[in-house]
Coordinates of C-alpha atoms in Angstrom, one line a residue:
M275 CA 18.4 -0.1 14.0
G276 CA 15.2 -0.4 16.0
D277 CA 13.3 1.9 13.5
D278 CA 14.2 -0.2 10.5
P279 CA 11.4 -2.2 8.8
P280 CA 11.2 -5.9 9.6
L281 CA 13.5 -8.2 7.5
L282 CA 10.8 -10.8 7.2
A283 CA 7.2 -10.3 6.2
P284 CA 4.9 -12.1 8.7
A285 CA 2.5 -14.8 7.6
P286 CA -1.0 -13.4 6.9
A287 CA -3.8 -13.7 9.5
A288 CA -6.6 -13.5 7.0
A289 CA -7.2 -14.5 3.4
P290 CA -6.9 -12.0 0.6
P291 CA -10.3 -11.2 -1.1
A292 CA -11.6 -13.9 -3.5
V293 CA -12.2 -13.0 -7.2
D294 CA -15.1 -14.8 -8.7
G295 CA -14.4 -16.8 -11.9
R296 CA -10.6 -16.7 -11.5
D297 CA -8.6 -19.9 -11.2
P298 CA -5.9 -20.1 -8.5
V299 CA -2.9 -18.0 -9.6
P300 CA 0.4 -20.1 -9.7
V301 CA 3.1 -18.8 -7.3
T302 CA 6.8 -19.3 -7.5
L303 CA 8.7 -18.7 -4.2
L304 CA 12.2 -17.5 -4.8
T305 CA 14.5 -18.1 -1.8
G306 CA 18.3 -18.1 -1.2
Y307 CA 20.8 -16.6 1.1
L308 CA 22.0 -13.0 1.1
G309 CA 23.8 -12.0 -2.1
A310 CA 23.0 -15.2 -4.0
G311 CA 21.6 -13.3 -7.0
K312 CA 17.8 -13.4 -6.4
T313 CA 17.3 -9.8 -7.5
T314 CA 19.3 -10.3 -10.6
L315 CA 17.1 -13.3 -11.5
L316 CA 14.0 -11.2 -10.8
N317 CA 15.3 -8.5 -13.2
Q318 CA 15.6 -11.1 -15.9
I319 CA 12.0 -12.1 -15.3
L320 CA 10.7 -8.6 -15.3
T321 CA 12.5 -7.4 -18.4
S322 CA 12.1 -10.4 -20.6
A323 CA 9.7 -10.4 -23.6
H324 CA 7.7 -13.4 -22.3
G325 CA 4.2 -12.2 -23.1
L326 CA 3.0 -13.1 -19.5
R327 CA 1.4 -10.9 -16.9
I328 CA 3.7 -11.6 -14.0
A329 CA 3.6 -9.9 -10.6
V330 CA 6.8 -9.8 -8.5
L331 CA 6.6 -9.3 -4.8
V332 CA 9.8 -8.1 -3.2
N333 CA 10.9 -7.0 0.3
D334 CA 13.5 -4.6 -1.1
F335 CA 11.7 -2.4 -3.7
G336 CA 14.7 -0.2 -4.3
A337 CA 17.0 -3.1 -5.3
I338 CA 15.0 -3.8 -8.4
N339 CA 16.9 -2.3 -11.4
I340 CA 14.3 -1.7 -14.1
D341 CA 15.0 0.3 -17.2
A342 CA 13.1 3.5 -17.1
A343 CA 11.9 2.9 -20.7
L344 CA 10.0 -0.1 -19.4
V345 CA 8.1 1.7 -16.7
E346 CA 4.5 2.6 -17.7
S347 CA 3.4 4.0 -14.3
V348 CA 4.3 4.2 -10.7
R349 CA 1.7 4.1 -7.9
D350 CA 2.8 4.1 -4.3
S351 CA 4.4 0.6 -3.8
T352 CA 3.6 -0.7 -7.3
I353 CA 5.4 -0.3 -10.6
T354 CA 3.6 -1.3 -13.8
L355 CA 5.7 -2.1 -16.8
T356 CA 5.0 -1.8 -20.5
N357 CA 5.4 -5.6 -21.0
G358 CA 2.5 -6.3 -18.7
C359 CA 4.5 -7.1 -15.5
V360 CA 3.9 -5.5 -12.2
C361 CA 6.4 -5.1 -9.3
C362 CA 5.0 -4.7 -5.8
E363 CA 6.8 -4.1 -2.5
I364 CA 6.0 -6.0 0.7
R365 CA 6.1 -3.4 3.4
D366 CA 4.9 -4.7 6.7
D367 CA 2.7 -7.7 5.9
L368 CA 2.6 -10.3 3.2
V369 CA -1.2 -10.6 3.3
A370 CA -1.6 -6.8 2.8
A371 CA 0.6 -7.0 -0.3
L372 CA -1.2 -10.0 -1.7
A373 CA -4.6 -8.4 -1.0
E374 CA -3.7 -5.2 -2.8
L375 CA -2.2 -7.1 -5.7
M376 CA -5.1 -9.4 -6.2
G377 CA -7.7 -6.8 -5.6
T378 CA -6.3 -4.4 -8.3
T379 CA -4.9 -6.9 -10.8
T380 CA -7.4 -9.4 -12.1
D381 CA -5.6 -11.0 -15.0
L382 CA -2.4 -12.3 -13.6
D383 CA -0.7 -15.3 -15.2
H384 CA 1.9 -15.8 -12.4
I385 CA 3.2 -14.4 -9.1
V386 CA 6.9 -14.6 -8.1
L387 CA 7.6 -13.9 -4.4
E388 CA 11.1 -13.1 -3.3
A389 CA 11.8 -14.1 0.3
S390 CA 14.3 -12.2 2.3
G391 CA 17.8 -13.6 2.1
V392 CA 17.7 -14.5 5.8
A393 CA 14.2 -16.0 5.7
D394 CA 13.4 -19.6 6.6
P395 CA 10.9 -20.4 3.8
G396 CA 8.8 -22.7 6.0
G397 CA 6.4 -20.1 7.3
I398 CA 5.7 -18.7 3.8
V399 CA 5.2 -22.1 2.4
M400 CA 2.8 -23.1 5.2
T401 CA 0.8 -19.9 4.6
F402 CA 0.2 -20.8 1.0
L403 CA -0.9 -24.3 2.0
D404 CA -3.5 -22.9 4.3
G405 CA -7.0 -23.9 3.1
R406 CA -8.1 -20.3 3.0
Y407 CA -5.9 -19.6 0.0
R408 CA -6.4 -22.7 -2.2
H409 CA -9.0 -21.1 -4.3
L410 CA -6.8 -18.0 -4.8
L411 CA -3.2 -19.2 -5.0
R412 CA -1.4 -22.3 -6.0
V413 CA 2.2 -23.0 -5.3
D414 CA 3.9 -23.9 -8.6
S415 CA 7.5 -24.2 -7.5
I416 CA 10.1 -23.2 -5.0
T417 CA 13.4 -22.1 -6.4
C418 CA 16.5 -21.6 -4.3
V419 CA 19.4 -19.4 -5.7
V420 CA 22.8 -20.5 -4.4
D421 CA 26.0 -18.4 -4.7
A422 CA 28.5 -20.8 -6.2
E423 CA 31.5 -18.7 -5.0
G424 CA 30.2 -17.8 -1.5
V425 CA 28.1 -20.7 -0.4
F426 CA 30.8 -22.0 2.0
A427 CA 32.0 -18.6 3.2
D428 CA 30.2 -19.0 6.5
D429 CA 30.9 -22.7 7.1
Y430 CA 32.3 -21.9 10.5
D431 CA 28.8 -20.9 11.6
Q432 CA 26.6 -23.9 12.0
A433 CA 23.5 -21.9 12.3
L434 CA 24.0 -20.1 9.0
T435 CA 24.9 -23.3 7.3
A436 CA 21.7 -24.8 8.6
L437 CA 19.7 -21.9 7.3
K438 CA 21.2 -22.3 3.8
L439 CA 20.5 -26.0 3.8
R440 CA 16.9 -25.3 5.0
Q441 CA 16.4 -22.9 2.1
I442 CA 17.7 -25.6 -0.3
G443 CA 15.7 -28.3 1.4
F444 CA 12.4 -26.6 0.8
S445 CA 13.1 -26.1 -2.9
D446 CA 12.4 -28.2 -5.9
L447 CA 15.0 -26.4 -8.0
V448 CA 18.4 -25.0 -7.2
V449 CA 19.8 -22.3 -9.4
L450 CA 23.6 -22.5 -8.9
N451 CA 24.5 -18.9 -9.7
K452 CA 27.8 -17.1 -10.4
T453 CA 29.3 -20.3 -11.8
D454 CA 31.7 -18.1 -13.9
L455 CA 33.6 -17.2 -10.7
V456 CA 34.6 -20.8 -9.8
G457 CA 35.9 -23.9 -11.5
P458 CA 34.4 -27.3 -12.3
A459 CA 35.9 -29.0 -9.3
H460 CA 34.3 -26.4 -7.0
L461 CA 30.9 -26.9 -8.6
S462 CA 31.2 -30.6 -8.1
V463 CA 31.9 -30.1 -4.4
I464 CA 28.7 -28.0 -4.1
R465 CA 26.6 -30.7 -5.8
D466 CA 28.1 -33.4 -3.6
W467 CA 27.4 -31.2 -0.5
I468 CA 23.8 -30.8 -1.5
D469 CA 23.3 -34.5 -2.2
A470 CA 25.0 -35.4 1.1
H471 CA 22.5 -33.4 3.2
L472 CA 19.2 -33.5 1.2
R473 CA 17.1 -35.5 -1.2
R474 CA 18.1 -35.0 -4.8
V475 CA 16.9 -31.7 -6.2
R476 CA 17.4 -30.5 -9.7
V477 CA 20.4 -28.2 -10.1
V478 CA 20.6 -25.6 -12.9
E479 CA 23.9 -23.7 -13.3
S480 CA 23.7 -20.0 -14.3
T481 CA 25.6 -16.8 -14.5
Y482 CA 23.9 -13.4 -13.8
G483 CA 20.6 -15.2 -13.1
Q484 CA 20.2 -16.2 -16.8
V485 CA 17.8 -19.1 -16.6
P486 CA 15.1 -20.0 -19.2
L487 CA 11.7 -19.0 -17.9
E488 CA 10.4 -22.4 -19.0
V489 CA 12.5 -23.8 -16.2
L490 CA 11.3 -21.4 -13.6
L491 CA 7.6 -20.8 -14.3
G492 CA 4.6 -23.0 -15.0
T493 CA 6.4 -26.2 -14.0
S494 CA 4.1 -27.6 -11.3
R495 CA 7.1 -29.1 -9.5
F496 CA 5.8 -28.3 -6.0
D497 CA 5.1 -31.3 -3.7
A498 CA 3.0 -30.3 -0.7
A499 CA 3.9 -33.5 1.2
T500 CA 7.6 -32.9 0.9
A501 CA 7.2 -29.2 2.0
T502 CA 5.1 -30.3 5.0
S503 CA 7.7 -32.8 6.0
C504 CA 10.5 -30.1 5.8
A505 CA 8.4 -27.7 7.9
G506 CA 8.0 -30.4 10.5
D507 CA 11.7 -31.0 10.6
A508 CA 12.4 -27.3 10.9
A509 CA 9.9 -27.0 13.8
R510 CA 11.6 -29.9 15.7
E511 CA 15.1 -28.7 15.1
G512 CA 14.6 -25.0 15.7
G513 CA 18.0 -23.4 15.0
A514 CA 17.8 -21.4 11.8
S515 CA 14.1 -20.5 12.2
S516 CA 14.8 -18.8 15.5
M517 CA 17.9 -16.9 14.3
R518 CA 17.7 -13.1 14.7
F519 CA 19.5 -10.7 12.4
D520 CA 20.5 -7.1 12.9
R521 CA 20.0 -4.3 10.3
W522 CA 21.9 -1.1 10.2
S523 CA 21.5 1.9 7.9
F524 CA 23.5 5.0 7.0
T525 CA 22.4 8.2 5.2
C526 CA 24.6 11.1 4.3
A527 CA 24.2 14.3 2.2
N528 CA 28.0 14.7 1.8
V529 CA 30.3 13.0 -0.7
L530 CA 32.4 10.0 0.4
S531 CA 36.1 9.5 -0.3
R532 CA 36.1 6.7 -2.8
G533 CA 39.6 5.6 -1.8
A534 CA 38.8 5.5 1.9
L535 CA 35.5 3.7 1.3
E536 CA 37.0 1.0 -0.9
Q537 CA 39.8 0.4 1.6
M538 CA 37.5 0.3 4.6
V539 CA 35.0 -2.2 3.2
K540 CA 37.7 -4.5 2.0
R541 CA 39.9 -4.4 5.1
D542 CA 37.9 -3.2 8.1
L543 CA 34.3 -4.1 7.6
P544 CA 33.5 -6.5 10.5
A545 CA 32.9 -10.1 9.8
S546 CA 29.5 -9.7 11.7
V547 CA 28.3 -7.9 8.5
Y548 CA 27.0 -10.6 6.1
R549 CA 25.7 -8.3 3.4
C550 CA 26.1 -4.6 2.7
K551 CA 24.7 -2.6 -0.2
G552 CA 23.7 0.9 -1.1
I553 CA 23.7 3.9 -3.4
V554 CA 26.8 6.2 -2.8
F555 CA 28.3 9.4 -4.1
T556 CA 32.0 9.7 -4.1
D557 CA 34.6 12.5 -4.5
D558 CA 35.8 11.3 -8.0
A559 CA 32.3 12.1 -9.4
P560 CA 30.2 13.8 -6.8
G561 CA 27.1 14.1 -9.1
R562 CA 27.1 10.5 -10.2
A563 CA 25.5 7.6 -8.2
L564 CA 27.4 4.4 -7.6
V565 CA 26.1 1.0 -6.4
L566 CA 28.0 -0.5 -3.5
Q567 CA 27.7 -4.3 -3.1
V568 CA 29.5 -6.3 -0.4
V569 CA 28.8 -10.0 -0.2
G570 CA 31.2 -11.9 2.0
R571 CA 34.7 -11.1 0.8
R572 CA 33.5 -9.8 -2.6
T573 CA 33.1 -6.0 -3.0
T574 CA 32.0 -4.1 -6.0
L575 CA 31.5 -0.4 -6.6
V576 CA 30.1 0.4 -10.1
E577 CA 28.2 3.3 -11.7
L578 CA 24.4 3.1 -11.4
D579 CA 23.0 2.5 -14.9
R580 CA 19.9 4.6 -14.5
P581 CA 19.2 8.1 -13.3
A582 CA 20.2 8.9 -9.7
P583 CA 17.4 8.9 -7.2
E584 CA 15.7 12.2 -6.4
G585 CA 17.0 14.0 -3.4
K586 CA 20.5 12.7 -3.9
R587 CA 21.9 11.1 -0.7
T588 CA 24.2 8.3 0.1
Q589 CA 22.1 5.4 1.5
I590 CA 23.7 2.2 2.8
V591 CA 22.2 -0.8 4.6
A592 CA 23.9 -3.8 6.2
I593 CA 22.5 -7.1 7.5
G594 CA 24.3 -9.4 9.9
R595 CA 24.4 -10.8 13.5
G596 CA 25.9 -9.0 16.4
I597 CA 26.3 -5.8 14.5
D598 CA 28.0 -3.0 16.4
A599 CA 26.1 0.0 15.1
A600 CA 28.4 2.5 16.7
E601 CA 31.4 0.9 15.0
L602 CA 29.8 1.0 11.6
D603 CA 28.8 4.6 12.1
R604 CA 32.5 5.3 12.9
L605 CA 33.8 3.3 9.9
F606 CA 31.5 4.9 7.3
G607 CA 31.6 8.3 9.0
A608 CA 35.4 8.3 8.5
C609 CA 34.9 8.1 4.7
V610 CA 32.7 11.3 4.6
T611 CA 34.3 14.5 3.2
D612 CA 33.3 18.1 3.6
E613 CA 31.9 18.3 0.1
L614 CA 28.2 18.2 -0.5
I615 CA 26.6 16.0 -3.1
E616 CA 25.9 17.8 -6.3
R617 CA 22.1 18.5 -6.7

């Protein structure tokens, strides 16, 4: 676990380079807990025929599912699409990603930054409010995606609940996602829960991240005074901002037993794992890639709807607290067969 990249991109220490004659680029910060549906929402933005030149900055480049027909070019950590959008990966440092983006792309209409699912957005917000960036970037809005089905899954853990509330508290719009999985009464409880803890924020219901771009971009909803107040509260309270999460990864060149894998993740995966996802190859179709998604008690294993990655290998990552790496190695290792993945 120690060799894995950081879950959170640190705040920049120096400003990105200025570009003469360019107005500050509006930025939408996309936050929300693990598995809420931020990446699905990003895919909606990237693949829509909106006519805007939008740059999306992500921590997890591989999770973006872009139709190959839309890809114009790929260069290192940047994908350029035929509709004018670009998708960039945040590797070690947010400022490095911003500097590269703004130094090579001079006609951006908007930037969307996806925060890690376990990130307290306070540090990112305060970075953009730094005076060094005002002539380069302008915070347009902060949107928090909430999983309607799973938002209360960790209510036994006060620290996680505080983190979720902090993510909502910094936002000026809540996208209540996956509403098709719950009933009206449950949605009403979530709205009451938000109102009971925080100032009133606008809540938009959605399924599969389908939200009109007019609601997300170019809204100028951001209020610096409110964000500064939230940041001050977070600093005084500590808690969520000081939480540490573990990351575990698994790679294998052999086929996994689909039956054993499905049974294990549903019955034996430890509660310390909050989110698990990956590309896997199973014995029922060893040459076909499947996408594994585990969010709380919900597990899906579906065929990848694009060509399998080069150098076919099963690759799985998990995020949680107090993860026992040896136990996860054992659990997933027990699903491995003697058959190699078809090349």
